[in-house]
Amino acid sequence: HFRPTRQLKNGVTLDELYPNGKWELDEALRPRYFDFGLRNAFLWLDRLHKLAEWVARHSFHPFRKRALKKCEQWMLERYEGSDGLAAIFPAMLNSVIALEVLGYEKDHPIFAREYMQLKKLEHHTPDSMRIEPCFSPVWDTAIVSIAMRESGVPAEDPRMKRAAEWLIDREIRFRGDWYHKNPVDVEPSGWVFEFNNKWNPDVDDTAMVLLALRQIATDNPKRRDECFRRGYNWMLAFQCKDGGWAAFDKDCTKSILEKVPFADHNAMLDPECVDITARILEVMGLEGVPITNPQVQRGLAFIKKMQEEDGSFYGRWGVNYIYGTWQVLRGLKTFNYNMHEAWLIRAHDWLVSVQHADGGWGERCNTYDDPVHKGLGPSTASQTAWAVMALCTYGDPGMATLRRGVEYLCRTQNSDGSWTEDEITGTGFPCVFYLKYDMYRNSWP
């Protein structure tokens, strides 16, 4: 409907991002003759759509105003209880632009609030400004709480109690957008990644919070247990047809949507993934669910189906095969599963095979573009910790590979107890953008 543009001042350009210069770049998506694939069909339809747009701009279009109003109302509703639209930079930025073209003045309360939320993501230095994609307090708090407990901090420690109460207070008791695809008879629950984003609780954060809450004492154990049970039941309700779990939705896997020209880097879907499925199995195993449970069996079948030929597992939300393989081994161990079954030994052997000469493990984001790079990259504290935790599931503390991994972590620790990690080990959208969790370098080891 609108095509806002803004002229950059003082000759500022982004030409350095284009190897051959911006003006030599042709980004047009042109349909090809005699290509009968879905993507090409959508490109031809796109040509017709652009023709219809031209006609609409130069003639009568009775539904435009109504359509814009519906879009505006949908957006305004989702500002409620959220720190910006979806509390993540791309949606927040686009929504601020949308408000401006819809005629909202800069001093309008809604525009001012959304613009302020966007500005909170800025990090300024004397000579630069960087933008954080979003905040991750729930995720970070849950992981750090687990790390502290497994490092020997008592469950009754005041710091642990405060963390538990903070997490409990952030349970989402609201029926958000997830209900449209998953209208189940279950109490609304779940947790989000950010501070406030009530429309979009996700299964992965929920699983991590549950792993934390079950290890921490509170002054009101009944409240904690009721919160845990709601979150647990809500999480289980998202198992997909294939047996796995995804992050935000259930069975959001219609691949035809990735063929349309407006597909956002082919990141429109929310397919089931091994790492989340294995983490949910970890929660179920710790809760004493037997391996014969139908949901466990379906999840297990999904994981087996997704194993790579070399024994590794793809990591959707962490970089990459080290992350996925670690979570599978850790998840199944909670069932006292036979870790010496052939398929799990293959996963174990793959991890051992990619250990670096310095004793650590490392893998870069380019593995998403080409798996030939899997297991390659500078050793990092977080990825080494994942590999060490995975190998610990085999119960042999004297294993040479395991010992070398621990020695790497001890040797690279800084005098203040922290680790230095320059590599990015978190995944936002594979092949599109990645996340550098600054706490990963300390919380995972």
Short mmCIF file of C-alpha atoms in Angstrom, two decimals:
data_model
loop_
_atom_site.label_atom_id
_atom_site.label_comp_id
_atom_site.label_asym_id
_atom_site.label_seq_id
_atom_site.Cartn_x
_atom_site.Cartn_y
_atom_site.Cartn_z
CA HIS A 1 0.00 0.00 0.00
CA PHE A 2 2.81 2.41 0.85
CA ARG A 3 6.36 2.65 -0.45
CA PRO A 4 8.13 5.02 1.94
CA THR A 5 11.64 6.11 1.04
CA ARG A 6 14.14 8.33 2.80
CA GLN A 7 17.15 10.03 1.28
CA LEU A 8 20.39 9.39 3.17
CA LYS A 9 22.29 12.52 4.12
CA ASN A 10 25.93 13.49 3.68
CA GLY A 11 26.59 10.95 0.95
CA VAL A 12 26.15 7.98 3.31
CA THR A 13 25.85 4.70 1.40
CA LEU A 14 26.00 0.97 1.97
CA ASP A 15 27.95 0.32 -1.21
CA GLU A 16 30.71 -1.48 0.69
CA LEU A 17 28.28 -4.34 1.31
CA TYR A 18 28.21 -5.13 -2.42
CA PRO A 19 31.43 -6.61 -3.90
CA ASN A 20 30.78 -5.17 -7.37
CA GLY A 21 29.05 -1.99 -6.24
CA LYS A 22 25.36 -1.41 -5.69
CA TRP A 23 24.68 -0.03 -9.17
CA GLU A 24 25.92 -3.19 -10.89
CA LEU A 25 23.60 -5.36 -8.82
CA ASP A 26 20.41 -6.72 -10.35
CA GLU A 27 18.13 -8.16 -7.66
CA ALA A 28 15.05 -8.56 -9.82
CA LEU A 29 13.23 -11.87 -9.44
CA ARG A 30 12.41 -12.75 -13.03
CA PRO A 31 10.29 -15.76 -13.98
CA ARG A 32 11.79 -18.20 -16.46
CA TYR A 33 10.07 -19.68 -19.49
CA PHE A 34 9.52 -23.45 -19.57
CA ASP A 35 10.10 -23.77 -15.82
CA PHE A 36 7.06 -25.44 -14.27
CA GLY A 37 8.18 -25.34 -10.63
CA LEU A 38 6.14 -23.73 -7.87
CA ARG A 39 8.58 -20.87 -7.32
CA ASN A 40 8.52 -19.92 -10.99
CA ALA A 41 4.72 -20.09 -11.02
CA PHE A 42 4.61 -17.66 -8.10
CA LEU A 43 7.00 -15.33 -9.94
CA TRP A 44 4.58 -15.19 -12.88
CA LEU A 45 1.71 -14.56 -10.46
CA ASP A 46 3.80 -11.80 -8.94
CA ARG A 47 3.95 -10.10 -12.34
CA LEU A 48 0.13 -10.18 -12.48
CA HIS A 49 -0.04 -8.87 -8.93
CA LYS A 50 2.18 -5.91 -9.80
CA LEU A 51 -0.05 -5.16 -12.77
CA ALA A 52 -3.08 -5.24 -10.46
CA GLU A 53 -1.27 -2.87 -8.09
CA TRP A 54 -0.65 -0.42 -10.92
CA VAL A 55 -4.32 -0.54 -11.92
CA ALA A 56 -5.39 -0.03 -8.29
CA ARG A 57 -3.18 3.02 -7.88
CA HIS A 58 -4.70 4.63 -10.95
CA SER A 59 -8.32 3.67 -10.48
CA PHE A 60 -11.02 2.90 -7.92
CA HIS A 61 -10.05 0.50 -5.09
CA PRO A 62 -12.96 0.22 -2.62
CA PHE A 63 -11.40 -2.26 -0.18
CA ARG A 64 -8.05 -0.56 0.39
CA LYS A 65 -9.14 1.54 3.35
CA ARG A 66 -10.83 -1.41 5.04
CA ALA A 67 -7.80 -3.65 4.49
CA LEU A 68 -5.44 -1.06 5.96
CA LYS A 69 -7.69 -0.63 8.99
CA LYS A 70 -7.69 -4.38 9.67
CA CYS A 71 -3.89 -4.52 9.43
CA GLU A 72 -3.58 -1.53 11.74
CA GLN A 73 -5.94 -3.05 14.30
CA TRP A 74 -4.06 -6.37 14.27
CA MET A 75 -0.80 -4.54 14.90
CA LEU A 76 -2.19 -2.34 17.67
CA GLU A 77 -3.63 -5.37 19.48
CA ARG A 78 -0.22 -7.02 19.52
CA TYR A 79 1.44 -4.00 21.06
CA GLU A 80 -0.48 -4.84 24.24
CA GLY A 81 1.70 -6.68 26.74
CA SER A 82 4.73 -6.52 24.44
CA ASP A 83 7.89 -4.42 24.33
CA GLY A 84 7.31 -3.59 20.69
CA LEU A 85 5.75 -5.79 18.02
CA ALA A 86 6.92 -9.36 18.80
CA ALA A 87 9.67 -7.69 20.90
CA ILE A 88 12.20 -8.33 18.13
CA PHE A 89 13.97 -5.80 15.91
CA PRO A 90 12.67 -6.59 12.38
CA ALA A 91 9.01 -6.53 13.43
CA MET A 92 9.54 -3.52 15.69
CA LEU A 93 11.26 -1.49 12.98
CA ASN A 94 8.66 -2.31 10.34
CA SER A 95 5.81 -1.51 12.71
CA VAL A 96 7.26 1.94 13.49
CA ILE A 97 7.54 2.63 9.76
CA ALA A 98 3.95 1.40 9.36
CA LEU A 99 2.71 3.78 12.06
CA GLU A 100 4.44 6.68 10.32
CA VAL A 101 2.93 6.00 6.89
CA LEU A 102 -0.48 5.50 8.51
CA GLY A 103 -0.26 9.09 9.70
CA TYR A 104 0.68 8.76 13.36
CA GLU A 105 2.49 11.88 14.54
CA LYS A 106 5.82 11.55 16.34
CA ASP A 107 4.27 12.74 19.61
CA HIS A 108 1.33 10.32 19.43
CA PRO A 109 1.49 8.08 22.55
CA ILE A 110 1.51 4.86 20.52
CA PHE A 111 4.21 6.01 18.12
CA ALA A 112 6.32 7.46 20.94
CA ARG A 113 6.14 4.23 22.92
CA GLU A 114 7.01 1.94 20.02
CA TYR A 115 9.85 4.20 18.93
CA MET A 116 11.21 4.20 22.49
CA GLN A 117 11.14 0.37 22.56
CA LEU A 118 13.11 0.33 19.32
CA LYS A 119 15.69 2.78 20.69
CA LYS A 120 16.28 0.52 23.70
CA LEU A 121 17.95 -1.97 21.37
CA GLU A 122 20.69 0.50 20.42
CA HIS A 123 24.22 0.16 21.79
CA HIS A 124 26.35 3.27 21.32
CA THR A 125 30.14 3.59 21.37
CA PRO A 126 32.19 6.73 20.63
CA ASP A 127 32.45 5.80 16.95
CA SER A 128 29.60 3.40 16.24
CA MET A 129 26.07 2.29 16.95
CA ARG A 130 24.97 -1.35 16.98
CA ILE A 131 21.48 -2.76 17.31
CA GLU A 132 20.63 -5.76 19.46
CA PRO A 133 17.98 -7.96 17.79
CA CYS A 134 16.11 -8.49 21.06
CA PHE A 135 16.57 -9.10 24.78
CA SER A 136 16.77 -12.62 26.22
CA PRO A 137 16.27 -12.37 30.01
CA VAL A 138 14.02 -15.41 30.46
CA TRP A 139 16.31 -17.70 28.46
CA ASP A 140 19.44 -16.39 30.19
CA THR A 141 17.94 -16.58 33.69
CA ALA A 142 16.81 -20.17 33.21
CA ILE A 143 20.19 -21.32 31.88
CA VAL A 144 22.19 -19.51 34.57
CA SER A 145 19.91 -20.94 37.27
CA ILE A 146 20.55 -24.47 35.99
CA ALA A 147 24.29 -23.78 35.80
CA MET A 148 24.39 -22.51 39.38
CA ARG A 149 22.49 -25.50 40.72
CA GLU A 150 24.66 -27.99 38.83
CA SER A 151 27.73 -26.11 40.13
CA GLY A 152 26.69 -26.82 43.70
CA VAL A 153 24.66 -23.76 44.71
CA PRO A 154 21.93 -25.01 47.11
CA ALA A 155 18.32 -24.97 45.93
CA GLU A 156 17.41 -22.84 48.98
CA ASP A 157 20.03 -20.17 48.24
CA PRO A 158 18.32 -16.73 48.28
CA ARG A 159 19.66 -16.01 44.79
CA MET A 160 18.06 -19.16 43.46
CA LYS A 161 14.75 -18.37 45.13
CA ARG A 162 14.71 -14.87 43.65
CA ALA A 163 15.42 -16.28 40.19
CA ALA A 164 12.62 -18.83 40.57
CA GLU A 165 10.10 -16.20 41.70
CA TRP A 166 11.13 -13.96 38.81
CA LEU A 167 10.53 -16.79 36.33
CA ILE A 168 7.22 -17.80 37.90
CA ASP A 169 6.00 -14.19 37.71
CA ARG A 170 6.63 -14.24 33.96
CA GLU A 171 4.46 -17.20 33.08
CA ILE A 172 2.15 -16.23 30.20
CA ARG A 173 -1.44 -16.90 31.28
CA PHE A 174 -2.85 -15.55 28.02
CA ARG A 175 -4.20 -17.33 24.97
CA GLY A 176 -2.00 -15.83 22.26
CA ASP A 177 -1.61 -16.37 18.53
CA TRP A 178 -0.52 -19.97 19.08
CA TYR A 179 -4.17 -20.89 19.74
CA HIS A 180 -5.17 -20.38 16.10
CA LYS A 181 -3.21 -23.43 14.96
CA ASN A 182 -3.41 -25.34 18.22
CA PRO A 183 -6.90 -24.85 19.74
CA VAL A 184 -6.40 -27.41 22.48
CA ASP A 185 -8.19 -27.64 25.80
CA VAL A 186 -5.18 -26.76 27.93
CA GLU A 187 -4.62 -23.92 30.36
CA PRO A 188 -2.69 -21.09 28.70
CA SER A 189 0.89 -21.05 29.91
CA GLY A 190 4.43 -20.88 28.61
CA TRP A 191 7.29 -18.42 28.68
CA VAL A 192 8.76 -15.99 26.19
CA PHE A 193 12.34 -15.17 25.31
CA GLU A 194 12.09 -11.46 26.10
CA PHE A 195 10.85 -9.34 29.01
CA ASN A 196 7.34 -8.82 27.62
CA ASN A 197 5.83 -10.50 24.55
CA LYS A 198 2.58 -12.10 25.70
CA TRP A 199 1.32 -13.05 22.24
CA ASN A 200 4.26 -15.33 21.46
CA PRO A 201 5.30 -17.76 24.21
CA ASP A 202 7.57 -20.47 22.84
CA VAL A 203 8.14 -24.11 23.59
CA ASP A 204 11.95 -23.93 23.86
CA ASP A 205 11.99 -21.21 26.52
CA THR A 206 9.22 -23.04 28.34
CA ALA A 207 11.24 -26.27 28.43
CA MET A 208 14.34 -24.44 29.70
CA VAL A 209 12.35 -22.67 32.43
CA LEU A 210 10.84 -25.99 33.53
CA LEU A 211 14.32 -27.52 33.73
CA ALA A 212 15.29 -24.64 36.02
CA LEU A 213 12.17 -24.57 38.22
CA ARG A 214 12.33 -28.25 39.05
CA GLN A 215 15.75 -27.68 40.65
CA ILE A 216 14.96 -24.60 42.76
CA ALA A 217 13.18 -24.24 46.09
CA THR A 218 10.73 -21.38 46.69
CA ASP A 219 8.92 -20.03 49.72
CA ASN A 220 5.67 -21.07 48.07
CA PRO A 221 6.25 -24.57 46.66
CA LYS A 222 2.56 -25.04 45.84
CA ARG A 223 2.62 -21.99 43.57
CA ARG A 224 5.79 -23.23 41.88
CA ASP A 225 4.36 -26.73 41.38
CA GLU A 226 1.10 -25.42 39.90
CA CYS A 227 3.04 -23.15 37.57
CA PHE A 228 5.29 -26.05 36.54
CA ARG A 229 2.33 -28.33 35.83
CA ARG A 230 0.57 -25.74 33.65
CA GLY A 231 3.73 -25.06 31.67
CA TYR A 232 4.45 -28.78 31.32
CA ASN A 233 0.98 -29.61 29.99
CA TRP A 234 1.02 -26.61 27.64
CA MET A 235 4.41 -27.65 26.25
CA LEU A 236 3.33 -31.25 25.60
CA ALA A 237 0.27 -30.02 23.68
CA PHE A 238 2.54 -28.72 20.90
CA GLN A 239 3.80 -32.07 19.63
CA CYS A 240 3.53 -32.06 15.83
CA LYS A 241 2.26 -34.75 13.48
CA ASP A 242 5.80 -35.97 12.76
CA GLY A 243 6.46 -36.50 16.47
CA GLY A 244 8.76 -33.53 16.98
CA TRP A 245 8.27 -30.13 18.55
CA ALA A 246 8.82 -26.70 17.01
CA ALA A 247 9.37 -23.35 18.71
CA PHE A 248 6.18 -21.28 18.38
CA ASP A 249 3.53 -23.25 16.51
CA LYS A 250 2.21 -26.71 15.85
CA ASP A 251 2.46 -28.15 12.33
CA CYS A 252 3.48 -24.86 10.71
CA THR A 253 5.22 -26.68 7.87
CA LYS A 254 3.52 -25.78 4.56
CA SER A 255 6.62 -25.52 2.39
CA ILE A 256 4.66 -23.94 -0.46
CA LEU A 257 4.89 -20.65 1.47
CA GLU A 258 8.67 -20.66 0.98
CA LYS A 259 8.20 -20.50 -2.79
CA VAL A 260 6.42 -17.15 -2.91
CA PRO A 261 8.54 -14.09 -3.79
CA PHE A 262 7.83 -12.35 -0.48
CA ALA A 263 9.09 -15.32 1.56
CA ASP A 264 11.26 -13.78 4.28
CA HIS A 265 14.57 -15.57 3.61
CA ASN A 266 12.57 -18.81 3.66
CA ALA A 267 12.04 -18.23 7.38
CA MET A 268 8.25 -18.12 7.31
CA LEU A 269 7.74 -21.60 8.70
CA ASP A 270 8.33 -23.10 12.13
CA PRO A 271 9.24 -26.74 11.47
CA GLU A 272 9.90 -29.34 14.13
CA CYS A 273 13.53 -29.53 15.15
CA VAL A 274 15.74 -32.04 16.90
CA ASP A 275 17.17 -29.74 19.57
CA ILE A 276 13.79 -28.62 20.95
CA THR A 277 12.37 -32.14 20.72
CA ALA A 278 15.31 -33.57 22.64
CA ARG A 279 15.06 -30.84 25.30
CA ILE A 280 11.39 -31.65 25.84
CA LEU A 281 12.26 -35.33 26.14
CA GLU A 282 14.84 -34.30 28.75
CA VAL A 283 12.09 -32.64 30.79
CA MET A 284 9.82 -35.67 30.41
CA GLY A 285 12.59 -38.06 31.42
CA LEU A 286 13.41 -36.06 34.53
CA GLU A 287 9.72 -36.10 35.40
CA GLY A 288 9.76 -39.89 35.38
CA VAL A 289 7.80 -40.45 32.18
CA PRO A 290 8.63 -43.97 30.92
CA ILE A 291 10.34 -44.48 27.60
CA THR A 292 7.26 -46.45 26.47
CA ASN A 293 5.05 -43.35 26.69
CA PRO A 294 3.45 -42.72 23.25
CA GLN A 295 4.58 -39.09 23.09
CA VAL A 296 8.13 -40.10 24.01
CA GLN A 297 8.12 -42.83 21.39
CA ARG A 298 6.93 -40.44 18.68
CA GLY A 299 9.54 -37.88 19.69
CA LEU A 300 12.23 -40.54 19.68
CA ALA A 301 11.19 -41.73 16.21
CA PHE A 302 11.40 -38.16 14.91
CA ILE A 303 14.91 -37.72 16.32
CA LYS A 304 16.11 -40.99 14.80
CA LYS A 305 14.67 -40.00 11.43
CA MET A 306 16.57 -36.70 11.49
CA GLN A 307 20.03 -38.14 12.21
CA GLU A 308 22.70 -37.28 9.65
CA GLU A 309 24.65 -40.03 7.91
CA ASP A 310 27.78 -39.26 9.94
CA GLY A 311 25.84 -39.62 13.20
CA SER A 312 25.46 -35.93 14.02
CA PHE A 313 22.25 -33.94 14.47
CA TYR A 314 21.34 -30.55 13.01
CA GLY A 315 20.95 -27.75 15.55
CA ARG A 316 18.20 -25.28 14.68
CA TRP A 317 18.63 -22.80 17.55
CA GLY A 318 22.33 -23.18 18.31
CA VAL A 319 25.45 -23.53 16.14
CA ASN A 320 25.07 -26.19 14.92
CA TYR A 321 25.73 -29.92 14.75
CA ILE A 322 27.60 -29.79 18.06
CA TYR A 323 24.52 -28.16 19.61
CA GLY A 324 22.03 -30.61 18.13
CA THR A 325 24.09 -33.70 18.93
CA TRP A 326 24.69 -32.57 22.52
CA GLN A 327 21.00 -32.03 23.19
CA VAL A 328 20.01 -35.43 21.80
CA LEU A 329 22.48 -37.29 24.01
CA ARG A 330 21.60 -35.23 27.08
CA GLY A 331 17.88 -35.61 26.50
CA LEU A 332 17.86 -39.38 26.12
CA LYS A 333 20.13 -39.96 29.12
CA THR A 334 17.33 -38.83 31.44
CA PHE A 335 15.37 -41.99 30.54
CA ASN A 336 18.31 -44.25 31.44
CA TYR A 337 18.26 -45.01 27.73
CA ASN A 338 20.83 -47.47 26.42
CA MET A 339 23.42 -44.97 25.23
CA HIS A 340 25.34 -47.78 23.53
CA GLU A 341 22.75 -48.40 20.84
CA ALA A 342 24.41 -48.16 17.44
CA TRP A 343 22.78 -44.89 16.39
CA LEU A 344 23.83 -43.11 19.59
CA ILE A 345 27.35 -44.51 19.39
CA ARG A 346 27.53 -42.93 15.93
CA ALA A 347 26.58 -39.58 17.49
CA HIS A 348 29.18 -40.07 20.22
CA ASP A 349 31.86 -41.02 17.69
CA TRP A 350 31.11 -37.99 15.54
CA LEU A 351 31.63 -35.67 18.51
CA VAL A 352 34.91 -37.38 19.34
CA SER A 353 36.04 -37.12 15.71
CA VAL A 354 35.64 -33.32 15.58
CA GLN A 355 37.53 -32.52 18.78
CA HIS A 356 40.33 -30.07 18.03
CA ALA A 357 44.00 -30.50 18.78
CA ASP A 358 43.71 -27.98 21.64
CA GLY A 359 41.09 -30.19 23.32
CA GLY A 360 38.14 -27.94 22.54
CA TRP A 361 35.28 -27.98 20.06
CA GLY A 362 34.17 -25.26 17.68
CA GLU A 363 31.90 -24.78 14.70
CA ARG A 364 30.91 -21.74 12.68
CA CYS A 365 27.68 -20.43 11.22
CA ASN A 366 28.81 -21.36 7.69
CA THR A 367 27.75 -24.93 8.48
CA TYR A 368 24.20 -23.80 7.72
CA ASP A 369 25.25 -22.79 4.21
CA ASP A 370 27.35 -25.91 3.60
CA PRO A 371 27.51 -28.89 6.00
CA VAL A 372 31.01 -29.68 4.74
CA HIS A 373 32.19 -27.22 7.42
CA LYS A 374 30.54 -29.08 10.31
CA GLY A 375 32.77 -29.44 13.34
CA LEU A 376 35.25 -26.91 11.94
CA GLY A 377 36.03 -23.56 13.52
CA PRO A 378 37.97 -22.09 16.45
CA SER A 379 37.35 -23.79 19.77
CA THR A 380 34.85 -21.94 21.94
CA ALA A 381 33.90 -22.23 25.59
CA SER A 382 30.19 -22.76 24.93
CA GLN A 383 30.55 -25.39 22.20
CA THR A 384 33.23 -27.22 24.16
CA ALA A 385 30.88 -27.27 27.15
CA TRP A 386 28.10 -28.76 25.00
CA ALA A 387 30.40 -31.49 23.75
CA VAL A 388 31.69 -32.23 27.26
CA MET A 389 28.14 -32.49 28.63
CA ALA A 390 27.23 -34.82 25.76
CA LEU A 391 30.17 -37.12 26.44
CA CYS A 392 29.36 -37.11 30.17
CA THR A 393 26.19 -39.05 29.34
CA TYR A 394 28.41 -42.09 28.81
CA GLY A 395 29.46 -42.17 32.46
CA ASP A 396 33.20 -42.51 31.89
CA PRO A 397 34.97 -39.56 33.57
CA GLY A 398 38.34 -41.03 32.63
CA MET A 399 37.63 -40.88 28.89
CA ALA A 400 40.64 -39.21 27.25
CA THR A 401 38.48 -37.08 24.95
CA LEU A 402 36.39 -35.88 27.87
CA ARG A 403 39.42 -35.11 29.99
CA ARG A 404 41.02 -33.07 27.20
CA GLY A 405 37.81 -31.08 26.80
CA VAL A 406 37.71 -30.24 30.51
CA GLU A 407 41.41 -29.34 30.43
CA TYR A 408 40.72 -26.94 27.57
CA LEU A 409 38.05 -25.18 29.62
CA CYS A 410 40.31 -24.97 32.68
CA ARG A 411 43.23 -23.69 30.63
CA THR A 412 41.28 -20.98 28.83
CA GLN A 413 39.41 -19.64 31.85
CA ASN A 414 40.22 -16.03 32.72
CA SER A 415 41.47 -14.99 36.14
CA ASP A 416 38.05 -13.56 37.06
CA GLY A 417 36.37 -16.91 36.35
CA SER A 418 34.94 -15.97 32.96
CA TRP A 419 35.78 -17.16 29.46
CA THR A 420 36.43 -15.11 26.33
CA GLU A 421 34.41 -16.02 23.25
CA ASP A 422 34.40 -14.00 20.04
CA GLU A 423 32.55 -16.51 17.86
CA ILE A 424 28.77 -16.51 17.44
CA THR A 425 27.19 -19.72 18.71
CA GLY A 426 23.46 -18.87 18.75
CA THR A 427 21.10 -19.15 15.79
CA GLY A 428 18.22 -16.84 14.95
CA PHE A 429 17.37 -17.89 11.39
CA PRO A 430 19.80 -20.26 9.63
CA CYS A 431 21.64 -18.61 6.73
CA VAL A 432 20.05 -15.25 7.64
CA PHE A 433 21.05 -13.99 11.06
CA TYR A 434 22.72 -15.34 14.16
CA LEU A 435 22.76 -14.41 17.84
CA LYS A 436 25.74 -13.79 20.09
CA TYR A 437 24.59 -14.64 23.60
CA ASP A 438 27.22 -12.99 25.75
CA MET A 439 26.33 -15.19 28.74
CA TYR A 440 26.85 -18.44 26.82
CA ARG A 441 30.62 -18.24 27.27
CA ASN A 442 30.18 -18.49 31.05
CA SER A 443 26.86 -20.22 31.74
CA TRP A 444 27.42 -23.34 29.65
CA PRO A 445 30.91 -24.18 30.98
#
